[in-house]
Tab-separated table of C-alpha atoms in Angstrom:
chain	number	residue	atom	x	y	z
A	1	MET	CA	29.302	24.381	6.324
A	2	ASP	CA	25.961	23.785	5.013
A	3	SER	CA	22.939	22.011	6.828
A	4	ARG	CA	23.511	18.750	5.009
A	5	ARG	CA	26.948	18.254	6.060
A	6	LYS	CA	26.224	19.704	9.405
A	7	ALA	CA	23.418	17.670	10.200
A	8	GLU	CA	26.027	14.087	9.422
A	9	LYS	CA	28.170	15.414	11.862
A	10	LEU	CA	25.739	15.646	14.522
A	11	HIS	CA	24.786	13.077	16.647
A	12	GLY	CA	22.821	11.790	19.566
A	13	ALA	CA	20.311	13.818	21.250
A	14	LEU	CA	21.627	16.938	19.941
A	15	GLY	CA	21.688	15.503	16.214
A	16	PHE	CA	18.338	14.100	16.373
A	17	ASP	CA	16.818	17.394	17.369
A	18	PHE	CA	18.733	19.182	14.531
A	19	PHE	CA	17.771	16.373	11.995
A	20	TYR	CA	14.567	16.926	12.492
A	21	SER	CA	14.336	20.647	13.513
A	22	THR	CA	15.524	20.877	9.489
A	23	LEU	CA	12.901	18.614	8.095
A	24	PHE	CA	9.808	20.326	10.228
A	25	SER	CA	11.086	23.676	10.672
A	26	GLY	CA	8.992	25.537	13.122
A	27	ARG	CA	6.745	22.775	13.549
A	28	TRP	CA	9.538	20.931	15.708
A	29	PRO	CA	9.308	22.000	19.362
A	30	ILE	CA	5.285	21.384	19.119
A	31	LEU	CA	5.356	18.004	17.063
A	32	ARG	CA	8.426	16.759	19.748
A	33	GLU	CA	6.405	17.902	22.889
A	34	ALA	CA	3.334	15.672	21.337
A	35	LEU	CA	5.654	12.747	20.365
A	36	LEU	CA	6.892	13.199	24.363
A	37	LYS	CA	3.172	12.705	25.147
A	38	PRO	CA	1.692	8.984	26.618
A	39	ALA	CA	0.781	7.440	23.290
A	40	VAL	CA	-3.068	7.047	22.509
A	41	TYR	CA	-4.995	3.929	21.601
A	42	ALA	CA	-7.759	1.834	19.794
A	43	ARG	CA	-9.128	-1.354	21.434
A	44	LEU	CA	-9.857	-4.271	18.836
A	45	CYS	CA	-12.399	-6.752	20.855
A	46	MET	CA	-12.739	-8.857	17.978
A	47	GLY	CA	-14.242	-12.254	20.878
A	48	GLY	CA	-10.725	-12.781	22.483
A	49	GLU	CA	-8.287	-10.874	24.447
A	50	PRO	CA	-8.684	-7.140	23.531
A	51	TYR	CA	-5.710	-5.439	21.993
A	52	PHE	CA	-4.556	-2.132	22.065
A	53	LEU	CA	-2.775	-0.336	19.100
A	54	ASP	CA	-2.515	3.242	18.179
A	55	PRO	CA	-5.396	5.043	16.258
A	56	GLY	CA	-2.962	5.466	12.994
A	57	SER	CA	-2.144	2.010	12.983
A	58	VAL	CA	-5.644	1.071	12.426
A	59	CYS	CA	-6.220	3.756	9.925
A	60	ALA	CA	-3.696	2.367	7.749
A	61	ALA	CA	-4.626	-1.049	8.008
A	62	LEU	CA	-8.250	-0.424	6.563
A	63	CYS	CA	-6.973	1.665	4.050
A	64	LEU	CA	-5.888	-1.467	2.226
A	65	PRO	CA	-8.935	-2.221	-0.221
A	66	LEU	CA	-9.745	-5.770	0.480
A	67	SER	CA	-12.965	-5.933	-1.906
A	68	GLY	CA	-12.269	-8.719	-4.365
A	69	ALA	CA	-8.962	-10.055	-3.039
A	70	PHE	CA	-8.527	-13.870	-2.098
A	71	SER	CA	-4.517	-13.440	-1.204
A	72	VAL	CA	-3.435	-11.039	1.221
A	73	LEU	CA	-0.203	-10.500	2.856
A	74	ASP	CA	0.917	-8.575	5.999
A	75	MET	CA	4.843	-8.255	5.017
A	76	CYS	CA	6.528	-7.835	8.366
A	77	ALA	CA	3.491	-8.235	10.821
A	78	ALA	CA	4.480	-8.402	14.009
A	79	PRO	CA	3.488	-7.544	16.872
A	80	GLY	CA	0.322	-8.395	15.283
A	81	GLY	CA	-1.637	-5.170	15.364
A	82	LYS	CA	-2.421	-4.824	11.724
A	83	THR	CA	-2.760	-8.741	10.739
A	84	LEU	CA	-5.539	-8.118	13.186
A	85	VAL	CA	-7.445	-5.694	11.291
A	86	LEU	CA	-6.924	-7.230	7.876
A	87	ALA	CA	-8.294	-10.617	9.305
A	88	SER	CA	-11.666	-8.942	10.442
A	89	CYS	CA	-12.116	-7.443	7.268
A	90	LEU	CA	-11.469	-10.329	4.958
A	91	GLU	CA	-14.109	-11.269	2.414
A	92	HIS	CA	-15.243	-14.707	2.255
A	93	GLY	CA	-12.846	-17.156	1.122
A	94	ALA	CA	-10.196	-15.148	1.725
A	95	THR	CA	-6.880	-15.978	3.472
A	96	LEU	CA	-3.912	-13.975	4.670
A	97	VAL	CA	-0.612	-14.649	5.303
A	98	SER	CA	0.855	-12.974	8.440
A	99	ASN	CA	5.095	-12.760	7.645
A	100	GLU	CA	7.441	-11.980	10.391
A	101	ARG	CA	11.416	-13.208	9.910
A	102	SER	CA	12.385	-13.262	13.789
A	103	ALA	CA	11.281	-15.786	15.381
A	104	ALA	CA	11.063	-13.944	19.139
A	105	ARG	CA	8.077	-11.663	17.305
A	106	ARG	CA	6.733	-14.416	15.057
A	107	ASN	CA	6.180	-16.209	18.539
A	108	ARG	CA	4.587	-12.823	19.994
A	109	LEU	CA	2.392	-12.768	16.798
A	110	SER	CA	1.390	-16.004	16.748
A	111	SER	CA	0.167	-15.621	20.324
A	112	VAL	CA	-1.802	-12.930	19.460
A	113	ILE	CA	-2.878	-14.368	16.613
A	114	LYS	CA	-4.614	-16.676	19.075
A	115	ASN	CA	-5.796	-14.984	22.076
A	116	VAL	CA	-7.471	-12.225	20.104
A	117	LEU	CA	-8.678	-13.936	16.711
A	118	PRO	CA	-12.025	-15.932	16.898
A	119	SER	CA	-11.333	-19.251	15.794
A	120	MET	CA	-12.889	-19.223	12.577
A	121	VAL	CA	-11.089	-16.297	11.638
A	122	GLN	CA	-7.387	-17.443	12.367
A	123	GLU	CA	-8.425	-20.708	10.550
A	124	HIS	CA	-8.198	-18.129	7.793
A	125	VAL	CA	-4.674	-16.932	8.561
A	126	THR	CA	-1.289	-18.384	7.966
A	127	LEU	CA	2.160	-17.397	9.689
A	128	ARG	CA	5.305	-17.559	7.843
A	129	GLY	CA	8.720	-16.570	8.667
A	130	TYR	CA	10.387	-15.589	5.419
A	131	ASN	CA	13.267	-12.970	4.705
A	132	GLY	CA	10.731	-10.336	2.871
A	133	ALA	CA	13.579	-8.839	1.188
A	134	LEU	CA	14.237	-11.939	-0.326
A	135	TRP	CA	11.476	-13.552	-1.142
A	136	CYS	CA	10.853	-12.451	-4.451
A	137	ARG	CA	13.344	-14.947	-5.632
A	138	HIS	CA	11.602	-17.493	-4.918
A	139	GLU	CA	7.500	-16.055	-5.657
A	140	GLN	CA	6.065	-13.698	-7.855
A	141	LYS	CA	2.809	-12.293	-8.768
A	142	CYS	CA	1.239	-14.606	-5.790
A	143	PHE	CA	-0.689	-11.678	-3.694
A	144	ASP	CA	-3.938	-9.943	-4.577
A	145	ARG	CA	-3.212	-7.383	-1.773
A	146	ILE	CA	0.273	-6.459	0.166
A	147	LEU	CA	0.576	-4.459	3.630
A	148	LEU	CA	4.260	-3.823	4.355
A	149	ASP	CA	4.879	-1.967	7.682
A	150	ALA	CA	8.335	-1.584	7.331
A	151	PRO	CA	11.066	-1.484	10.176
A	152	CYS	CA	11.346	2.147	10.554
A	153	SER	CA	13.045	4.860	12.790
A	154	SER	CA	10.109	4.925	15.760
A	155	GLU	CA	11.046	8.088	16.338
A	156	ARG	CA	8.480	8.509	19.504
A	157	HIS	CA	10.393	5.594	20.808
A	158	VAL	CA	13.734	6.753	20.303
A	159	LEU	CA	13.141	10.408	21.775
A	160	GLY	CA	11.248	8.262	24.808
A	161	ASP	CA	14.076	6.327	25.052
A	162	GLY	CA	17.459	7.926	26.798
A	163	ASN	CA	19.775	4.969	25.327
A	164	PHE	CA	17.996	4.625	21.792
A	165	ILE	CA	18.403	8.840	21.185
A	166	SER	CA	22.130	8.663	23.116
A	167	GLN	CA	23.067	6.336	19.626
A	168	TRP	CA	21.147	7.888	17.074
A	169	SER	CA	22.800	9.356	13.685
A	170	PRO	CA	21.702	10.296	10.520
A	171	ALA	CA	23.505	7.003	9.567
A	172	ARG	CA	20.539	4.821	11.066
A	173	VAL	CA	17.690	6.976	9.091
A	174	LYS	CA	20.143	6.049	5.786
A	175	SER	CA	20.148	2.429	6.791
A	176	LEU	CA	16.436	1.934	7.653
A	177	ALA	CA	15.842	3.419	4.055
A	178	MET	CA	18.112	1.183	2.202
A	179	GLU	CA	16.364	-2.113	4.410
A	180	GLN	CA	13.058	-0.576	3.357
A	181	TRP	CA	13.522	-0.700	-0.148
A	182	ALA	CA	14.515	-3.813	-0.664
A	183	LEU	CA	11.325	-5.012	1.112
A	184	LEU	CA	9.279	-2.516	-0.932
A	185	SER	CA	10.699	-3.798	-3.953
A	186	SER	CA	10.590	-7.395	-3.116
A	187	SER	CA	6.840	-6.730	-1.964
A	188	TRP	CA	6.263	-5.216	-5.628
A	189	ARG	CA	7.373	-8.467	-7.327
A	190	LEU	CA	5.056	-10.742	-5.299
A	191	LEU	CA	1.762	-8.384	-5.943
A	192	VAL	CA	0.196	-9.448	-8.900
A	193	PRO	CA	-0.387	-7.143	-11.868
A	194	GLY	CA	-4.175	-4.994	-10.812
A	195	GLY	CA	-3.147	-5.598	-7.072
A	196	PHE	CA	-2.790	-2.954	-3.978
A	197	LEU	CA	0.492	-2.618	-1.887
A	198	LEU	CA	-0.064	-0.185	1.029
A	199	TYR	CA	3.458	0.683	2.280
A	200	ALA	CA	3.605	2.016	6.289
A	201	THR	CA	5.809	3.557	8.397
A	202	CYS	CA	6.058	4.890	12.074
A	203	ALA	CA	9.014	7.570	10.902
A	204	LEU	CA	8.851	11.210	10.471
A	205	SER	CA	11.625	11.596	7.703
A	206	TYR	CA	11.426	12.206	3.859
A	207	ALA	CA	13.707	9.712	3.437
A	208	GLU	CA	11.617	6.510	5.022
A	209	ASN	CA	8.530	7.561	3.592
A	210	ASP	CA	7.955	9.311	0.502
A	211	GLY	CA	11.539	8.967	-0.787
A	212	VAL	CA	10.705	5.295	-0.602
A	213	VAL	CA	7.803	4.785	-2.140
A	214	GLU	CA	9.256	7.841	-5.109
A	215	ARG	CA	11.966	5.189	-5.751
A	216	LEU	CA	9.334	2.708	-6.399
A	217	LEU	CA	7.260	4.528	-8.827
A	218	LYS	CA	10.972	5.922	-10.765
A	219	LYS	CA	11.968	2.426	-11.443
A	220	ASN	CA	8.394	0.689	-12.106
A	221	ASP	CA	5.986	2.006	-14.952
A	222	ASP	CA	3.494	-0.146	-13.661
A	223	ALA	CA	3.266	1.401	-10.431
A	224	ALA	CA	0.973	4.200	-9.449
A	225	CYS	CA	0.104	5.837	-6.925
A	226	CYS	CA	-3.980	5.910	-5.628
A	227	SER	CA	-5.455	9.463	-4.667
A	228	ARG	CA	-6.807	10.319	-1.298
A	229	CYS	CA	-10.166	9.735	-2.542
A	230	VAL	CA	-9.678	5.925	-3.174
A	231	LEU	CA	-8.174	5.530	0.345
A	232	GLY	CA	-10.835	6.982	1.884
A	233	ASP	CA	-12.923	4.835	0.105
A	234	ALA	CA	-11.218	1.748	1.311
A	235	PHE	CA	-11.120	3.003	4.962
A	236	PHE	CA	-14.629	3.677	5.323
A	237	LYS	CA	-16.380	0.542	3.422
A	238	ASN	CA	-13.442	-1.719	5.458
A	239	HIS	CA	-14.501	0.461	8.953
A	240	ASP	CA	-17.822	-0.613	8.548
A	241	LEU	CA	-17.561	-3.703	7.566
A	242	PHE	CA	-15.302	-4.262	10.956
A	243	VAL	CA	-18.470	-2.649	12.811
A	244	SER	CA	-20.685	-4.802	11.763
A	245	ARG	CA	-19.158	-7.769	12.772
A	246	TYR	CA	-17.416	-7.103	15.855
A	247	GLY	CA	-19.389	-3.941	16.807
A	248	SER	CA	-17.753	-0.281	17.717
A	249	LEU	CA	-14.186	-0.130	17.404
A	250	PRO	CA	-13.411	1.468	20.786
A	251	SER	CA	-10.648	4.298	20.462
A	252	ASP	CA	-10.815	8.241	21.930
A	253	PRO	CA	-9.952	9.781	19.848
A	254	PRO	CA	-12.207	7.893	17.199
A	255	VAL	CA	-10.457	5.959	14.703
A	256	ALA	CA	-12.197	7.926	11.664
A	257	ALA	CA	-11.107	11.194	13.296
A	258	VAL	CA	-7.448	10.391	13.221
A	259	PHE	CA	-8.141	9.601	9.476
A	260	GLY	CA	-9.831	12.826	8.673
A	261	LYS	CA	-6.728	14.599	10.347
A	262	ALA	CA	-3.940	12.624	8.018
A	263	GLU	CA	-2.160	14.997	6.218
A	264	GLN	CA	-1.070	14.667	2.261
A	265	THR	CA	2.165	14.112	1.974
A	266	ARG	CA	3.535	13.907	-2.110
A	267	TYR	CA	2.775	10.323	-2.291
A	268	GLY	CA	0.547	9.221	0.472
A	269	LEU	CA	-1.052	10.355	4.107
A	270	HIS	CA	0.939	10.964	7.199
A	271	ILE	CA	-0.578	10.894	10.673
A	272	LEU	CA	1.515	13.203	13.247
A	273	PRO	CA	0.326	13.599	16.678
A	274	ASP	CA	0.601	17.303	17.030
A	275	THR	CA	-2.651	17.507	14.780
A	276	ALA	CA	-4.220	13.852	15.126
A	277	PHE	CA	-5.369	14.096	18.705
A	278	GLY	CA	-2.177	12.448	19.645
A	279	ALA	CA	-2.287	9.536	17.258
A	280	GLY	CA	0.721	8.541	15.150
A	281	PRO	CA	3.283	8.932	13.771
A	282	LEU	CA	1.769	6.805	11.113
A	283	TYR	CA	3.090	7.327	7.119
A	284	PHE	CA	0.974	5.240	4.057
A	285	SER	CA	0.957	5.167	0.878
A	286	LEU	CA	-1.416	2.568	-1.557
A	287	ILE	CA	-0.228	1.625	-4.577
A	288	GLN	CA	-1.277	0.015	-7.561
A	289	LYS	CA	0.197	-2.200	-9.815
A	290	ALA	CA	-1.127	-2.062	-13.368
A	291	THR	CA	-2.983	-4.777	-15.107
A	292	GLN	CA	-1.202	-6.256	-18.359
A	293	ALA	CA	-2.024	-5.487	-21.509
């Protein structure tokens, strides 16, 4: 029986380890140990209550270029960390739509925005509750910038929860990749020509990361992945803007150090906890839509 067929038949903790050891080979035991260690956090202080999130998530949000953008969308925004980062770096006159389909998660998102963001920043943030995968049926080409932090396998949480890992199967990865594609293809239609879309997950597998981006690139001639240099330029510009507005960005390890450890994939960057001081996992890819001729 070949390894692919074998993986499809393995479920639970045994299947989980087999699946990811196949992906990461000899690195898996070290990565697995890093995933089981306590998470590290950055602390966002923006005038209200402090908000804690993974430094890798901060890195991803800071990599969306916001210069010249006036309409920004955070497609799957709850619980709210990346919305906070985007809102903190908006240019004067820009607006941010923070979208979350789940009513319960949207309530949490609303509380985060109200409790963490200064009132003058809140005025530029609008909450929505749309089904992101179907949004493009009603609107198209209406956002300059989009961040899609898609629902994913979230292996760090699965690995640390006995109930979740006992129910794990390769079918979950396939199902989530299909959901991610529906969200990404819809988001692409919402993006204006010349705009940027940042696709992110906290997943480990190619199927949920580069695989989803590759599908978009193959189906859309006007889509092109941005280089690490472009990601770096956006990161440091937004990082410096955040610091100039709100002071330091407390994090141990520093957010900039975590970004420096991001590993190149075919279409993006991957922050993994065994090499990035415990931060992550966080995958992100920046895609630009060509301007119309």
